Amino acid sequence: MRQPFPDQFLWGGATAANQYEGGYLEGHKGLNTSDVLTNGERLRPRRIYWKNPKTGEEGFEEMGLTEPVNFPEGAVPVLKEGELYPSQEATDFYHHFKEDIALMAEMGFKAFRMSISWSRIFPDGDEEEANEEGLRFYDQVFDELLKYGIEPLVTLSHYEIPLNLAVKYNGWADRKMIDIFEKYAVTVFRRYKGKVRYYLTFNEINLIAANSFMEAGIMQTNPEIRARGVHNQFVGSAKAVKAAHEIDPDIQVGMMLAYYPNYPYTCDPQDQIYVMEQQQENLFYSDVQAGGYYPEYILKKYERENIKLDDCPEDYQLIQKYPVDFISFSCYGSITLTTHEGVEYSKGNFSMGVANPYLSSNAWGWNVDPASLRIALNVLYARYRKPLWIVENGIGWDDVKEDDGSVHDSYRIDYLRVNIQSMADAIHLDGIPLIGYTMWGCVDLVSAGTGEMRKRYGFIYVDKQDDGTGTLERYKKDSFYWYQKVIASKGTDLED
Ligand code: BGP
């Protein structure tokens, strides 16, 4: 018999407005940066079309996932006729939230991770007044969740900012964003006081290094701009923590990191050093947000690369005084690295490093490695000793819906079983204080990386296809019933 998970463990699922919510022009919502991303495919990047209103010049940029996209000066993203923009309707939580939340409750969810679409609350981002209609929408969503005793976990900025802020300020590159974000965060904390206890500031904050448009709305970019951008986010996060605790001492604010443990491919010491340096690149963000200080290795790096931040001593006081309350992260698998040549690299929609002969992977090249969860939990807990929350984990698959509406996703059940077991080991063998687990994309939604629908993660299938067609009807997959049993048994019954 397996040992049960703690009674208060928050089992659930995760989503984000930019991939799930839809209703992109409803309720006076403004355009945000994800509304202008076209669809793509595994090896065909999503695009952003733009126009320069002064010169009339037009073009498009491709959204790579490893090299940040850089727009020409004066370019303004535009919607191009004939292109598909999957985030605009997404899988339409906007009109299906009652139905979806009822299904989550049926599975026994204790928590639901979602994000607020910033431009639904402040359509342009920098106006005086919040949009009441937008605020009211989330009131209804939170009330519905609370009706079933489901705890909302709310990300304030998940891969989107109001488009106007990207165009006008170059997104987070500008310090003005700190106050703009603070105002948005305070509006939300006040409005949903008593309804929402858990917040995350920025989704996968470390992704600014690879995709500064998606993560931070930065259009013209270089290493110094990104360093300043993330610094502004650190200060914004610290101010949000301060405000949240003042408004309601019950609110806990977390940070969110994309964390894939790195493995050295060989026992060559050079590979160990490479892995160590890579780990520094990733943990820099949590060192600042959870540890409260800029680590020496990053200061040295900035010095070497001649990167200068604004000289504002009060920023560092805020960062030190208001670290996050908990650490959340996404973890889908591991990345294997080497300094050696002549090795085979995994073929994914972004680099997952060297192909690891011990691991299988899905059609997008994302490997299945349950050990990565236990390792991630141990690394992060040893370093910060703060509560942890796995807010994303799961597997994308091109599921097939049968004529009778069933979806036989045994591969998903297999993936989740070993990952949940790994989490159980971290709790029972290592004593990690894990708050919860929200499986990514619990209801099928648009893939952030490729804009596809076919890369499905859910327990619930949504009839929506890559070409934008579909009835949006919901169907329970086999994994729906399996997860229901897992939650009901407190993680002791992981069998088919
Ligand atoms: C994480 C993002 C999510 C989600 C997930 C899966 O990086 O936080 O938004 O999309 O990855 O990635 P994808 O959608 O590309 O399959």
XYZ file of C-alpha atoms and ligand atoms in Angstrom:
512
model
C 0.000 0.000 0.000
C 1.331 3.426 -0.932
C 1.553 6.101 1.721
C -1.155 8.773 1.295
C -0.395 12.364 0.371
C -1.098 14.891 3.159
C -4.805 15.669 3.725
C -4.378 19.321 2.811
C -2.458 18.538 -0.418
C -3.818 20.679 -3.258
C -4.495 18.348 -6.186
C -5.647 20.078 -9.332
C -4.947 21.361 -12.792
C -3.405 24.401 -14.450
C -4.270 26.707 -17.336
C -3.498 30.223 -18.542
C -5.801 32.863 -20.009
C -3.680 33.362 -23.120
C -4.146 29.711 -24.098
C -7.545 28.909 -22.635
C -9.782 31.879 -22.001
C -10.671 33.281 -25.436
C -13.321 36.019 -25.609
C -10.541 38.288 -26.777
C -12.719 41.256 -27.674
C -15.515 40.678 -25.202
C -16.279 42.716 -22.113
C -14.115 45.636 -23.338
C -10.923 43.615 -23.081
C -7.930 45.226 -24.802
C -5.515 43.418 -27.107
C -2.648 41.679 -25.428
C 0.630 40.356 -26.756
C -0.652 36.780 -27.172
C -3.621 37.897 -29.303
C -1.214 38.773 -32.122
C 0.579 35.390 -32.236
C -0.383 33.237 -35.218
C -0.518 29.477 -35.064
C 2.545 27.385 -35.901
C 3.602 23.751 -35.942
C 6.202 21.571 -34.282
C 8.945 22.855 -36.561
C 7.248 26.001 -37.929
C 7.447 28.926 -35.508
C 4.491 31.149 -34.662
C 4.598 34.601 -36.279
C 3.885 38.156 -35.326
C 2.996 40.454 -38.224
C 3.799 44.140 -37.845
C 3.530 47.452 -39.571
C 5.439 50.674 -39.102
C 2.721 53.359 -39.117
C 5.246 56.104 -39.945
C 6.990 54.481 -42.919
C 4.220 52.087 -44.002
C 6.756 49.254 -43.978
C 5.328 45.792 -43.187
C 6.764 42.441 -42.219
C 6.672 39.608 -39.725
C 8.936 38.097 -37.096
C 9.154 34.472 -36.106
C 8.801 33.576 -32.476
C 11.738 31.302 -31.775
C 11.909 29.592 -28.415
C 15.631 29.853 -27.876
C 16.578 33.166 -29.539
C 14.497 36.168 -28.454
C 12.617 37.868 -31.279
C 13.736 41.396 -32.132
C 11.369 43.742 -33.952
C 12.592 46.637 -36.082
C 12.353 50.044 -34.407
C 8.847 51.525 -34.844
C 7.157 48.188 -35.651
C 3.648 47.784 -34.253
C 2.128 44.268 -34.156
C -0.969 43.982 -36.351
C -3.554 41.307 -37.096
C -3.270 40.000 -40.634
C -6.297 38.832 -42.507
C -6.243 35.166 -43.476
C -3.976 34.177 -40.579
C -5.085 32.070 -37.638
C -4.752 33.501 -34.142
C -5.420 30.563 -31.827
C -5.333 32.477 -28.525
C -8.217 34.715 -29.535
C -10.873 32.068 -29.017
C -8.606 29.424 -27.497
C -10.853 26.775 -25.918
C -13.277 29.396 -24.732
C -13.201 29.222 -20.949
C -14.873 32.630 -21.183
C -18.162 31.011 -22.160
C -17.603 27.541 -20.683
C -16.263 28.309 -17.226
C -19.269 26.942 -15.345
C -19.212 23.682 -17.278
C -15.435 23.322 -16.967
C -15.356 24.074 -13.254
C -18.158 21.545 -12.681
C -16.014 18.933 -14.456
C -12.988 19.877 -12.341
C -15.133 19.500 -9.229
C -16.283 16.101 -10.474
C -12.647 15.041 -10.666
C -12.233 16.209 -7.080
C -9.947 19.195 -7.728
C -8.813 21.010 -4.612
C -7.033 23.770 -6.570
C -7.210 25.327 -9.997
C -4.420 27.386 -11.509
C -5.519 30.039 -13.961
C -4.281 33.441 -14.988
C -5.934 36.803 -15.251
C -5.747 38.389 -18.656
C -4.163 41.714 -17.712
C -5.772 43.537 -20.660
C -9.211 42.451 -19.458
C -8.631 44.492 -16.288
C -6.608 47.342 -17.807
C -7.243 47.187 -21.583
C -4.343 49.518 -22.415
C -2.387 48.714 -19.286
C -1.701 52.314 -18.308
C -5.141 53.887 -17.945
C -6.471 55.294 -14.676
C -9.608 53.210 -14.239
C -9.903 49.434 -14.233
C -12.444 47.807 -16.534
C -15.375 46.809 -14.332
C -16.655 44.239 -16.793
C -13.345 42.409 -16.725
C -13.233 42.445 -12.937
C -16.766 41.107 -12.827
C -15.882 38.179 -15.079
C -13.236 36.910 -12.665
C -15.583 37.473 -9.710
C -17.929 34.983 -11.326
C -15.110 32.529 -11.983
C -13.802 32.676 -8.405
C -17.313 32.394 -6.969
C -17.900 29.323 -9.082
C -14.649 27.741 -7.893
C -15.365 28.517 -4.258
C -18.839 27.037 -4.607
C -17.097 23.676 -5.065
C -14.385 24.349 -2.497
C -11.709 24.703 -5.184
C -8.838 27.010 -4.225
C -7.866 29.413 -7.030
C -4.164 29.870 -7.759
C -3.882 32.972 -9.916
C -0.993 34.015 -12.151
C -0.954 37.754 -12.754
C 1.032 37.655 -15.993
C 1.234 34.410 -17.907
C 2.915 35.018 -21.277
C 1.037 38.218 -22.000
C 0.861 41.891 -21.217
C -1.455 44.516 -22.737
C -0.172 45.075 -26.278
C -0.104 48.831 -25.755
C 2.523 48.384 -23.026
C 4.736 46.398 -25.396
C 4.492 49.055 -28.113
C 4.660 52.156 -25.937
C 7.256 51.129 -23.344
C 9.015 48.153 -24.931
C 7.329 46.081 -22.267
C 9.236 45.359 -19.092
C 12.353 47.052 -20.465
C 10.958 50.302 -19.035
C 10.971 51.009 -15.291
C 7.532 52.587 -15.624
C 6.216 49.034 -15.802
C 6.947 48.591 -12.098
C 4.267 51.091 -11.093
C 1.895 49.994 -13.836
C 2.148 46.402 -12.631
C 1.845 47.399 -8.998
C -1.397 49.200 -9.734
C -2.768 46.172 -11.587
C -1.712 43.811 -8.774
C -3.188 46.041 -6.056
C -6.478 46.338 -7.986
C -6.679 42.557 -8.198
C -5.643 41.877 -4.581
C -8.233 44.351 -3.272
C -11.046 43.188 -5.501
C -10.624 39.475 -4.803
C -9.745 39.773 -1.134
C -11.235 36.808 0.692
C -11.640 34.861 -2.551
C -8.078 34.302 -3.759
C -5.311 33.341 -1.350
C -2.586 32.188 -3.742
C -0.983 34.302 -6.447
C 1.982 33.932 -8.796
C 3.522 37.043 -10.298
C 5.188 36.053 -13.623
C 4.927 32.718 -15.370
C 8.311 31.089 -16.034
C 10.196 34.288 -15.297
C 13.473 32.711 -16.470
C 12.066 32.370 -19.990
C 12.821 36.063 -20.493
C 16.269 34.901 -21.579
C 14.883 32.847 -24.451
C 11.673 34.646 -25.315
C 11.544 38.185 -24.018
C 8.485 39.075 -26.128
C 6.322 36.284 -24.786
C 7.501 36.543 -21.191
C 7.911 40.302 -20.861
C 6.434 42.041 -23.922
C 9.901 43.268 -24.936
C 10.044 44.098 -28.645
C 13.563 45.469 -29.066
C 15.905 43.294 -27.125
C 19.529 42.569 -26.247
C 21.203 41.066 -23.163
C 21.259 44.375 -21.272
C 17.615 45.118 -22.061
C 16.646 41.664 -20.824
C 18.684 42.094 -17.630
C 16.930 45.398 -16.992
C 13.568 43.890 -17.907
C 13.844 41.093 -15.419
C 15.208 43.453 -12.788
C 12.060 45.530 -13.213
C 10.009 42.350 -12.796
C 11.905 41.503 -9.595
C 11.074 44.917 -8.174
C 7.467 44.634 -9.408
C 7.199 41.248 -7.713
C 8.627 42.582 -4.436
C 6.143 45.457 -4.495
C 3.334 43.008 -5.185
C 4.382 40.856 -2.199
C 4.434 43.948 0.021
C 1.020 45.145 -1.169
C -0.557 41.683 -0.938
C 0.501 41.234 2.685
C -0.738 44.710 3.592
C -4.090 44.190 1.904
C -4.680 40.706 3.277
C -2.188 38.855 5.482
C -3.750 35.588 4.279
C -2.498 36.084 0.714
C 0.603 34.163 -0.282
C 2.551 35.230 -3.345
C 4.803 32.802 -5.157
C 7.341 32.975 -7.945
C 7.215 30.681 -10.975
C 10.247 29.115 -12.574
C 10.618 26.785 -15.560
C 12.866 24.139 -14.071
C 14.286 21.222 -16.004
C 17.064 19.479 -14.076
C 20.254 19.396 -16.162
C 22.254 16.173 -16.442
C 25.864 15.954 -17.601
C 26.103 13.616 -20.600
C 29.565 12.374 -19.597
C 31.629 12.254 -16.422
C 34.115 14.682 -17.964
C 34.611 17.419 -15.314
C 34.064 19.981 -18.074
C 30.535 18.672 -18.446
C 29.962 19.089 -14.692
C 31.127 22.700 -14.874
C 28.873 23.315 -17.854
C 25.894 21.881 -15.962
C 26.760 23.957 -12.905
C 26.881 27.138 -14.985
C 23.607 26.278 -16.657
C 22.057 25.759 -13.243
C 23.270 29.209 -12.210
C 21.574 30.694 -15.296
C 18.294 29.097 -14.215
C 18.448 29.570 -10.475
C 19.503 33.188 -10.675
C 15.803 34.117 -10.826
C 14.819 32.179 -7.725
C 17.985 33.301 -5.933
C 16.713 36.858 -6.321
C 12.981 36.311 -5.810
C 13.205 33.745 -3.024
C 16.669 34.463 -1.642
C 16.287 38.249 -1.769
C 19.663 39.111 -3.276
C 21.583 39.223 -6.555
C 24.062 36.327 -6.386
C 27.733 37.042 -7.001
C 27.932 34.841 -10.095
C 25.409 37.013 -11.898
C 27.048 40.275 -10.835
C 30.334 38.943 -12.199
C 28.651 37.933 -15.413
C 27.119 41.389 -15.821
C 30.518 42.921 -15.163
C 32.146 40.702 -17.827
C 29.435 41.458 -20.351
C 29.341 45.148 -19.493
C 25.664 44.964 -18.540
C 24.567 47.863 -16.372
C 21.377 48.145 -14.361
C 19.887 51.459 -13.232
C 21.499 52.639 -10.057
C 18.542 52.462 -7.641
C 19.584 51.268 -4.172
C 15.959 51.142 -2.989
C 15.287 48.366 -5.534
C 17.647 46.055 -3.684
C 16.076 46.892 -0.341
C 12.663 45.966 -1.704
C 13.979 42.734 -3.200
C 15.558 41.805 0.104
C 12.641 42.793 2.275
C 9.855 41.214 0.236
C 10.877 37.811 -1.091
C 8.158 35.448 -2.272
C 6.263 33.244 0.181
C 6.616 30.070 -1.840
C 8.248 28.745 -4.987
C 6.304 27.224 -7.820
C 7.707 25.678 -10.948
C 6.959 23.876 -14.157
C 8.816 20.656 -14.820
C 8.115 18.408 -17.768
C 11.369 16.439 -17.939
C 15.136 16.920 -17.904
C 17.804 18.387 -20.188
C 21.079 16.589 -20.834
C 24.111 18.724 -21.630
C 27.643 18.169 -22.828
C 30.694 20.048 -24.024
C 31.527 17.142 -26.337
C 30.987 17.167 -30.082
C 29.502 14.485 -32.282
C 26.546 13.674 -30.038
C 22.955 13.425 -31.132
C 20.604 16.194 -30.018
C 16.940 15.596 -29.213
C 14.611 16.774 -31.938
C 12.021 18.913 -30.309
C 10.145 22.138 -30.916
C 12.827 23.677 -28.712
C 16.153 22.383 -27.517
C 15.875 19.682 -24.885
C 19.631 19.122 -25.102
C 21.349 15.886 -26.004
C 19.136 12.870 -26.709
C 19.149 10.858 -23.473
C 19.292 7.131 -24.296
C 17.544 6.264 -21.006
C 14.434 8.293 -21.750
C 11.524 8.113 -24.186
C 9.875 11.244 -25.533
C 6.656 12.440 -27.132
C 6.182 13.608 -30.731
C 7.474 17.095 -29.854
C 10.711 15.700 -28.435
C 9.804 16.363 -24.761
C 11.181 13.524 -22.680
C 9.468 11.524 -19.957
C 11.652 11.607 -16.865
C 9.870 11.274 -13.528
C 13.171 11.563 -11.639
C 13.267 15.204 -12.705
C 10.433 16.106 -10.303
C 12.097 14.581 -7.261
C 15.422 16.147 -8.198
C 13.864 19.575 -8.818
C 12.027 19.481 -5.499
C 15.188 18.560 -3.615
C 17.375 21.157 -5.336
C 14.891 23.965 -4.762
C 14.109 23.039 -1.176
C 17.740 22.655 -0.149
C 18.529 26.047 -1.637
C 15.615 28.114 -0.290
C 13.787 26.091 2.369
C 10.455 27.522 1.278
C 7.265 25.606 0.505
C 7.062 24.367 -3.080
C 4.261 23.881 -5.563
C 4.465 21.963 -8.833
C 2.215 24.115 -10.966
C 2.935 22.492 -14.341
C 3.745 18.941 -15.351
C 2.074 16.810 -17.988
C 2.402 15.435 -21.479
C 1.282 16.773 -24.851
C -0.229 14.159 -27.155
C -2.252 14.154 -30.358
C -5.226 12.412 -28.714
C -7.848 10.632 -30.790
C -11.512 11.042 -29.926
C -13.485 7.923 -30.809
C -16.942 8.066 -32.390
C -18.563 7.407 -29.029
C -16.767 10.434 -27.524
C -14.223 8.432 -25.521
C -10.497 9.200 -25.560
C -8.142 6.395 -24.591
C -5.077 8.239 -23.308
C -3.235 5.429 -21.528
C 0.112 7.140 -22.343
C -0.992 10.138 -20.255
C -1.978 7.912 -17.348
C 1.416 6.166 -17.598
C 3.215 9.529 -17.586
C 1.246 10.870 -14.631
C 1.564 7.680 -12.625
C 5.359 7.756 -12.600
C 5.477 11.502 -12.030
C 3.076 11.340 -9.095
C 5.139 8.485 -7.663
C 8.241 10.664 -7.937
C 6.447 13.464 -6.112
C 5.363 10.986 -3.417
C 9.013 9.954 -2.989
C 10.004 13.589 -2.523
C 7.385 13.960 0.197
C 7.800 10.624 1.965
C 11.485 9.880 1.464
C 12.923 13.401 1.413
C 10.458 15.334 3.580
C 9.779 18.073 1.032
C 6.942 20.449 2.024
C 4.955 20.298 -1.198
C 1.784 22.393 -1.238
C 0.199 20.971 -4.349
C 0.263 19.646 -7.867
C -1.624 21.239 -10.748
C -1.277 19.249 -13.939
C -0.743 21.453 -16.959
C -3.592 21.978 -19.402
C -6.222 20.029 -17.439
C -8.752 21.077 -20.087
C -7.303 20.953 -23.627
C -5.920 24.319 -24.648
C -3.646 25.996 -27.194
C 0.051 25.109 -27.049
C 2.135 28.145 -26.111
C 5.174 26.991 -28.020
C 3.575 26.005 -31.303
C 0.050 27.475 -31.190
C -1.284 24.026 -32.058
C -4.413 22.392 -30.692
C -3.185 18.900 -31.455
C -0.621 19.103 -28.663
C -3.218 18.236 -26.043
C -2.570 17.881 -22.323
C -6.034 17.633 -20.786
C -8.114 15.240 -18.765
C -10.905 16.848 -20.762
C -10.894 16.824 -24.545
C -12.158 19.945 -26.299
C -13.457 19.656 -29.843
C -11.277 22.332 -31.374
C -8.839 21.638 -34.197
C -5.643 23.192 -35.528
C -7.521 24.956 -38.326
C -9.725 26.732 -35.775
C -12.816 24.583 -36.429
C -14.696 22.541 -33.824
C -17.806 22.615 -31.677
C -15.892 23.369 -28.451
C -17.760 20.501 -26.825
C -16.070 18.843 -23.858
C -15.425 15.073 -23.507
C -13.928 13.147 -20.579
C -10.781 11.214 -21.428
C -9.821 7.959 -19.661
C -7.345 9.994 -17.606
C -10.282 11.997 -16.200
C -11.571 8.954 -14.343
C -8.067 7.873 -13.376
C -7.170 11.252 -11.830
C -10.515 11.285 -10.000
C -9.498 8.008 -8.362
C -6.002 9.291 -7.585
C -7.400 12.344 -5.807
C -10.084 10.382 -3.958
C -7.476 7.889 -2.729
C -5.043 10.695 -1.720
C -2.548 9.363 -4.215
C -2.535 5.791 -2.931
C -4.345 4.294 -5.937
C -2.325 4.941 -9.078
C -3.377 1.795 -10.908
C -5.381 1.724 -14.167
C 5.045 26.078 -20.139
C 4.084 27.223 -20.124
C 2.673 26.881 -20.400
C 2.478 25.698 -21.309
C 3.509 24.594 -21.170
C 3.502 23.568 -22.278
O 6.281 26.536 -20.543
O 4.090 27.911 -18.895
O 2.034 28.055 -20.783
O 2.177 26.063 -22.570
O 4.801 25.092 -21.078
O 4.143 24.066 -23.410
P 3.509 23.967 -24.833
O 2.210 24.649 -24.736
O 4.447 24.637 -25.759
O 3.359 22.518 -25.101
